[in-house]
CSV table of C-alpha atoms in Angstrom, one decimal:
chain,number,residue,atom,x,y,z
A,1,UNK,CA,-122.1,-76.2,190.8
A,2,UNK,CA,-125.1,-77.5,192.6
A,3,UNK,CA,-127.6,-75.3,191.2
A,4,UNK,CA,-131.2,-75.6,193.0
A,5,UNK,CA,-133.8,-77.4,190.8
A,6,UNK,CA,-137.5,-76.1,190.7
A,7,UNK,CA,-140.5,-76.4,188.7
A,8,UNK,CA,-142.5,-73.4,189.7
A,9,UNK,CA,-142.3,-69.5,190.3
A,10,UNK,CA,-144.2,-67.9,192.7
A,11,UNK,CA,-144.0,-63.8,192.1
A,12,UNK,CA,-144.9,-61.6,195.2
A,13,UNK,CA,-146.3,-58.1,194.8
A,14,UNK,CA,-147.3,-58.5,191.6
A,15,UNK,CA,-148.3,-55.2,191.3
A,16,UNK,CA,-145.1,-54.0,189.8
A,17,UNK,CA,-143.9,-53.4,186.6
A,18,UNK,CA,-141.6,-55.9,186.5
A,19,UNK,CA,-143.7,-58.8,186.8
A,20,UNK,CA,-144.2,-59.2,182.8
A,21,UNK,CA,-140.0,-59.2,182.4
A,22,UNK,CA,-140.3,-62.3,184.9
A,23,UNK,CA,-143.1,-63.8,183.2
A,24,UNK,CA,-141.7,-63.5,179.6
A,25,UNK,CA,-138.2,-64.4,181.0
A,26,UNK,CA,-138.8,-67.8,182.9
A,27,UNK,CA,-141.4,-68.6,180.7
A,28,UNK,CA,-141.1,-68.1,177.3
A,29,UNK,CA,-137.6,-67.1,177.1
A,30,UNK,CA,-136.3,-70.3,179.1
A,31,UNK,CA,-138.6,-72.7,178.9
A,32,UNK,CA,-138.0,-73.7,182.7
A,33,UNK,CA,-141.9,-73.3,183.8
A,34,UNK,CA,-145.3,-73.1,182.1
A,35,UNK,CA,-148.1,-71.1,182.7
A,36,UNK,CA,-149.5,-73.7,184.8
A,37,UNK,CA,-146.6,-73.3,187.6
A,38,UNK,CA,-146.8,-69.7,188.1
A,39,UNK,CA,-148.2,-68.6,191.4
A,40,UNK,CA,-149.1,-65.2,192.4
A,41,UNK,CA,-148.7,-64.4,196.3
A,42,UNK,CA,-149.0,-67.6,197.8
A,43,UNK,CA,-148.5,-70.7,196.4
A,44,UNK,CA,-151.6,-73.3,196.9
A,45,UNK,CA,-152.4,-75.1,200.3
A,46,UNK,CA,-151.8,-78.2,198.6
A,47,UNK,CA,-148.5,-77.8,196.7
A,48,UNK,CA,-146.4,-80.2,196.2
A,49,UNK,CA,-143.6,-79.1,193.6
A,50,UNK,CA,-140.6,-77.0,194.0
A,51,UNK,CA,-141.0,-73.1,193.8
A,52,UNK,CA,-138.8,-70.1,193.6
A,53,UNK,CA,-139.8,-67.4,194.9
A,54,UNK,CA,-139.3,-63.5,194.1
A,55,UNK,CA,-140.6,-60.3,196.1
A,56,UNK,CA,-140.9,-57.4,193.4
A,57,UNK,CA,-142.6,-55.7,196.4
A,58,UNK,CA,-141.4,-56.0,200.2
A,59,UNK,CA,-144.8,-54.5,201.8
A,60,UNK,CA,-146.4,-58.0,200.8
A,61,UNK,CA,-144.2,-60.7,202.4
A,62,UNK,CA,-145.8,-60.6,205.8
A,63,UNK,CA,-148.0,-63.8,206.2
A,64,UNK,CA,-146.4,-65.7,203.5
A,65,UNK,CA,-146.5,-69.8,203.8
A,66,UNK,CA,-142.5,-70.7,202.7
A,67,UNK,CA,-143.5,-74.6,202.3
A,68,UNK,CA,-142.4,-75.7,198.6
A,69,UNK,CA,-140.1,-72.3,198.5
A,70,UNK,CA,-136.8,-73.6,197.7
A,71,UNK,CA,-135.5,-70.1,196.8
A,72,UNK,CA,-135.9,-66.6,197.4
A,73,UNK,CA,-135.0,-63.4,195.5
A,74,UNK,CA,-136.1,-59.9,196.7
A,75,UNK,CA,-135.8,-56.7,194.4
A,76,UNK,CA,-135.3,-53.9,196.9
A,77,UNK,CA,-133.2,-50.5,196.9
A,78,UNK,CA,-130.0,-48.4,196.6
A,79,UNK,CA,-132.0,-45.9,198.3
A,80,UNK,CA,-131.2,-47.8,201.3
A,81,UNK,CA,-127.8,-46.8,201.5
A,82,UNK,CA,-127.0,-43.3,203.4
A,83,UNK,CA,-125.3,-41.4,200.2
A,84,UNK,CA,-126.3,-38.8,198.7
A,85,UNK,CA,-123.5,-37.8,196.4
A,86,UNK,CA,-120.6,-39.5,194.8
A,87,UNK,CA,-119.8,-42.4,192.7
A,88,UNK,CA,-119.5,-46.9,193.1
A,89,UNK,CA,-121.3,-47.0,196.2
A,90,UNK,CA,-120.8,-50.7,197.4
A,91,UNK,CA,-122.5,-52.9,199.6
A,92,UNK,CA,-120.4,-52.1,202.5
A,93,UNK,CA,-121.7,-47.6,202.1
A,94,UNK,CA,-123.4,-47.3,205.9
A,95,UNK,CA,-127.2,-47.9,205.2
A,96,UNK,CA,-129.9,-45.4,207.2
A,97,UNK,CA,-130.9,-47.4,210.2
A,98,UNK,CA,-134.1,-47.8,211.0
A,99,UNK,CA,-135.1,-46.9,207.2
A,100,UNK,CA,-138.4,-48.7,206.3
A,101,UNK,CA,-136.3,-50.0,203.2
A,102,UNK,CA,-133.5,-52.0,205.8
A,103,UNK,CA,-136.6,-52.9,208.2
A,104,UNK,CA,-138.5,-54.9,204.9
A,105,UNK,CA,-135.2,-56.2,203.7
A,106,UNK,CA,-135.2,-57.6,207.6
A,107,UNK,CA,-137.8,-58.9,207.8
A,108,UNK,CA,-137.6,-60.8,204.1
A,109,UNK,CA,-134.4,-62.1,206.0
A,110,UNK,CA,-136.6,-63.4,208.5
A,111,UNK,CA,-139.3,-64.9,206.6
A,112,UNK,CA,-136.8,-67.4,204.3
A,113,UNK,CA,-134.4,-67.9,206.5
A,114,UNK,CA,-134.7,-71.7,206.0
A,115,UNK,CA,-133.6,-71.2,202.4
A,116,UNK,CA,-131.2,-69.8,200.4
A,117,UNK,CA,-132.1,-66.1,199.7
A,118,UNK,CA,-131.2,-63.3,197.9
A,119,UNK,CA,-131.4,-59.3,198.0
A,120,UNK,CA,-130.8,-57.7,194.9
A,121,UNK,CA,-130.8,-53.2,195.5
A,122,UNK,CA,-131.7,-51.7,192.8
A,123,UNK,CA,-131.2,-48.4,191.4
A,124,UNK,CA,-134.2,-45.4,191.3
A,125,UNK,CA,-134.1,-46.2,187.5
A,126,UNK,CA,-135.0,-49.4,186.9
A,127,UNK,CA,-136.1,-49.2,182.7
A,128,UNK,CA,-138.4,-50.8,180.9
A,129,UNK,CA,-141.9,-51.1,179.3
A,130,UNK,CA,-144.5,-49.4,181.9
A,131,UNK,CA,-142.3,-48.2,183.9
A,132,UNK,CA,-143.7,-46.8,187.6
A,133,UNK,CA,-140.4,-44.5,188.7
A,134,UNK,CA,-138.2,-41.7,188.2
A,135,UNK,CA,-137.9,-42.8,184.2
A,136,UNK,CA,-141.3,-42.8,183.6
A,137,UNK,CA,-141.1,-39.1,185.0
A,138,UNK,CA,-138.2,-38.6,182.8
A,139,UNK,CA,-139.9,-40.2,179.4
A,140,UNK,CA,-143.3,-37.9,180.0
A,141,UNK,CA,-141.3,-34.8,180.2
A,142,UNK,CA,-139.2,-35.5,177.2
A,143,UNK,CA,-142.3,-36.2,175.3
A,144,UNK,CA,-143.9,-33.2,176.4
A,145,UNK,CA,-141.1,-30.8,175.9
A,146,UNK,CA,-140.5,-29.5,179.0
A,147,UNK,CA,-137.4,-31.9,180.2
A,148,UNK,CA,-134.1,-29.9,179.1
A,149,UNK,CA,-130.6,-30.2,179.6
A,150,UNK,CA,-128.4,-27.4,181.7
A,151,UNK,CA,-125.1,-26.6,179.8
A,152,UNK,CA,-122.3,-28.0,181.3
A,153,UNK,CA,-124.3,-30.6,183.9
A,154,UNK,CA,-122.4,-33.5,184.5
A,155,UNK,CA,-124.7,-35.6,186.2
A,156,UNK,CA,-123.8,-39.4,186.0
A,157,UNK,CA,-126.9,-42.3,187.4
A,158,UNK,CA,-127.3,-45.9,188.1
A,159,UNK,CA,-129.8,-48.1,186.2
A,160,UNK,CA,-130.7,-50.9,184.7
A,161,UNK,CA,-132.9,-52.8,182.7
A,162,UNK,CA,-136.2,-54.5,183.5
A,163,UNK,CA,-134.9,-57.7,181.4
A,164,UNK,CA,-132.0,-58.0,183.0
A,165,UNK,CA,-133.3,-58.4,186.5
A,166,UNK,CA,-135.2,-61.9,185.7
A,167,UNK,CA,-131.6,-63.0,184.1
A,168,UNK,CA,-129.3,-61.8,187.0
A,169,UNK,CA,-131.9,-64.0,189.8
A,170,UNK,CA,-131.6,-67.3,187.6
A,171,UNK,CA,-127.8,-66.7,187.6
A,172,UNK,CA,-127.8,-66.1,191.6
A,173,UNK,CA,-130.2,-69.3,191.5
A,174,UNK,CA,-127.8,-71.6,189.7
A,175,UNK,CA,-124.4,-70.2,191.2
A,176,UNK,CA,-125.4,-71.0,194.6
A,177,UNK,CA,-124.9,-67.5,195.6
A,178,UNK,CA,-126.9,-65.6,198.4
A,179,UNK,CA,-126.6,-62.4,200.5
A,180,UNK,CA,-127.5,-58.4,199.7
A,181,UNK,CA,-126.1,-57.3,196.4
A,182,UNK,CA,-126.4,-54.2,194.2
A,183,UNK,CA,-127.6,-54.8,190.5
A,184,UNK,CA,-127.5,-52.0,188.1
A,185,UNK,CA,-126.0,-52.1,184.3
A,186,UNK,CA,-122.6,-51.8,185.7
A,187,UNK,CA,-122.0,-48.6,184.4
A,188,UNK,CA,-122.0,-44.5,185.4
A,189,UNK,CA,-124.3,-43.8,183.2
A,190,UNK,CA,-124.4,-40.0,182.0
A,191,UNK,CA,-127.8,-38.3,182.2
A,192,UNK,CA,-127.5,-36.1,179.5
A,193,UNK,CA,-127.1,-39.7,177.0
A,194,UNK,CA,-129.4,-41.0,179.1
A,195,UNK,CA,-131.9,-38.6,178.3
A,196,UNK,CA,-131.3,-38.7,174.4
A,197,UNK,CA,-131.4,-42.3,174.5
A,198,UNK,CA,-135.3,-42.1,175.5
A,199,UNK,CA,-136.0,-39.3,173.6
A,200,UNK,CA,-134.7,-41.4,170.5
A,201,UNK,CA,-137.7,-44.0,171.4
A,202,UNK,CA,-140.1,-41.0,172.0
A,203,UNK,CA,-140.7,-40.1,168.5
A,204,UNK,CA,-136.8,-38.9,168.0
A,205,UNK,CA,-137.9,-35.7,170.4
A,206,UNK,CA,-135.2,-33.0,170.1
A,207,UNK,CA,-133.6,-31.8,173.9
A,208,UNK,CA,-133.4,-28.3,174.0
A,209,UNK,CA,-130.3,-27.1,176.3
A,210,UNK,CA,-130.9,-23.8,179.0
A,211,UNK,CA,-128.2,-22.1,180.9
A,212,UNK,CA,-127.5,-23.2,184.6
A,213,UNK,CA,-129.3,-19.6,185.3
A,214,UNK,CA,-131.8,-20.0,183.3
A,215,UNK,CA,-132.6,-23.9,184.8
A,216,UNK,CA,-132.4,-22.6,188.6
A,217,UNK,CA,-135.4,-19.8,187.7
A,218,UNK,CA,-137.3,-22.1,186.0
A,219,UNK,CA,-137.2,-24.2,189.2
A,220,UNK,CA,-140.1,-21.8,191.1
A,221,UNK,CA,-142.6,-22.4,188.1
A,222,UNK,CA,-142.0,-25.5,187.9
A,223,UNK,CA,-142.2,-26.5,191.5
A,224,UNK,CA,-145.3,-24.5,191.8
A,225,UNK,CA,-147.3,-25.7,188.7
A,226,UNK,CA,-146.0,-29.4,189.3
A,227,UNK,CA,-143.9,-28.9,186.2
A,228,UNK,CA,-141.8,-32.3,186.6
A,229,UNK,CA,-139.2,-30.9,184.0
A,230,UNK,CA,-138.7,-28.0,185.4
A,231,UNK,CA,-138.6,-29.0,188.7
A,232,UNK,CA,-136.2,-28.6,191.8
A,233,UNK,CA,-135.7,-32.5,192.0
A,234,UNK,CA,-135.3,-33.0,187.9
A,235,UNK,CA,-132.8,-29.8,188.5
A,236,UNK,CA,-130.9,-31.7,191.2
A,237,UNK,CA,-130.9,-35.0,188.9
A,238,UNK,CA,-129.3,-33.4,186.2
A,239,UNK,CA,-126.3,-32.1,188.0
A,240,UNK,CA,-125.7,-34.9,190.4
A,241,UNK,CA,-123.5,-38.0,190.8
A,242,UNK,CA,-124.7,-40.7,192.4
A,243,UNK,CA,-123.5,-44.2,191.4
A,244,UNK,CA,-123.5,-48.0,192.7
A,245,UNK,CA,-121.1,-50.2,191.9
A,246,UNK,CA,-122.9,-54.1,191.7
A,247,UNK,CA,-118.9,-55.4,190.5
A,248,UNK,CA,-119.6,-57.7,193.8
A,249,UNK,CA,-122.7,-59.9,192.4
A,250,UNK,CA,-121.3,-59.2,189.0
A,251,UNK,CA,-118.2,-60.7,189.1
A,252,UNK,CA,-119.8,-63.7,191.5
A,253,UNK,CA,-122.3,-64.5,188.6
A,254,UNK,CA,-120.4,-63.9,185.8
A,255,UNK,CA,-122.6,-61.6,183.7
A,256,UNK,CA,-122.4,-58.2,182.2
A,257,UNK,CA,-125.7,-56.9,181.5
A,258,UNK,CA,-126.3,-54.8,178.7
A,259,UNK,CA,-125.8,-51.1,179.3
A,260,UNK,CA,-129.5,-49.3,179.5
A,261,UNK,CA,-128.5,-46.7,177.1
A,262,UNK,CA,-127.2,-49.2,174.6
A,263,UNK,CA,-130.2,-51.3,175.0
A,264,UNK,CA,-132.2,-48.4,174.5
A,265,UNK,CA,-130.6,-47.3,171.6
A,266,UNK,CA,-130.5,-51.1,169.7
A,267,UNK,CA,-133.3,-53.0,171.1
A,268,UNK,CA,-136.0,-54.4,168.2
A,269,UNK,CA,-139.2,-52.9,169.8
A,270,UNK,CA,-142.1,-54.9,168.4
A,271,UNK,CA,-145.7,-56.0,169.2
A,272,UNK,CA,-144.5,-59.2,171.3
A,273,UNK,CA,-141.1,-57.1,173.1
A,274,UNK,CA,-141.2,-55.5,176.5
């Protein structure tokens, strides 16, 4: 294994809620920088160490110096892929061409093309502490009542966990392995437990269940009053599979991450966790 060495991180985008997991992770967790060696953006005009870098947001790589960058990582997404329905999507599912998601991950390409780089496609629910997405959506409604399940849905996501993102880049990092790779939990993971997994960190919030009927009428008040429970796209959620398999980058790193609901469900949640 010749694992690339470096002394520094440099996080781009660091408007996203995933910054702190990186932080904590390469930080405190590992030890393998200190505060002093993390760069936000751009790393100085005067560097002279050895910097990793990771893109939490592809709308701010344009412009970007890559001197002292001797590794990239760049969190993008499944939403890439043109599927709308069914289950282990892989990285070889058609994308949607000319997508602004496929033109970024281009142009990432582009930019660190003289070193080894990585793009890691996430799922819509990426979990964790602040979270800016479709579970933040889900979380609110839960705590405010108006998320419920439909009897008999069956709908089955991808996701992962913010903590597990920092983990799976160090692995890429010191396996020597590069490309476009999905990275979710590595499981299909029901909505319905989903659902009552959060709810469980929300105060133990009890999920009331509606009819299929009664969930489709619902949709027109909810749509109209910006009801995000009730809604045509929380509707759809619920009764959909769509799944991505990341077995690929999985397998080529060796790691199993925990599974989101289990996480969830076990995870000491103090003053210092994320």
């Amino acid at each position: 294994m010749n694992s690339v060495s470096f002394d520094s991180l440099l996080i781009i985008g660091a408007s996203k809620f995933t910054v702190p997991y990186l932080e904590k992770y390469f930080i405190d967790d590992k030890g393998l920088i200190s505060e002093r060696n993390l760069y936000y953006e751009q790393l100085p005009a005067d560097f002279a160490g050895k910097a990793i870098a990771i893109v939490c947001d592809l709308n701010s790589i344009r412009n970007i110096s890559t001197k002292g960058i001797v590794y990239a990582a760049a969190l993008s997404s499944t939403a890439v892929y043109d599927a709308s329905e069914g289950v282990n999507f892989n990285e070889e599912t058609p994308v949607i061409e000319n997508s602004e998601i496929l033109k970024k991950e281009k142009l990432f390409s582009e930019v660190f093309s003289a070193v080894p780089n990585i793009i890691l496609r996430l799922p819509e629910l990426v979990i964790g502490t602040a979270m800016d997405n479709l579970g933040i959506e889900l979380a609110q409604q839960i705590y405010k009542g108006t998320y419920m399940h439909i009897e008999n849905a069956d709908g089955h996501c991808s996701t992962i966990h913010a903590s597990h993102i920092p983990e799976a880049i160090l692995l890429c990092v010191n396996n020597d392995v590069t490309g476009t790779f999905n990275l979710t939990d590595g499981t299909n993971t029901p909505v319905k437990d989903l659902a009552e997994a959060l709810s469980l960190r929300i105060g133990d919030k009890r999920i009331f269940t509606v009819s299929d009927k009664r969930a489709r009428l619902i949709r027109i008040p909810g749509n109209i009053l910006g009801i995000k429970g009730w809604s045509s796209k929380m509707y759809d959620f619920k009764k959909r599979n769509l799944t991505f398999s990341s077995e690929k980058l999985l397998s080529a790193i060796n790691y199993r991450p925990t599974p989101v609901i289990d996480y969830i469900k076990t995870h000491n949640y103090d003053e210092n966790s994320l």
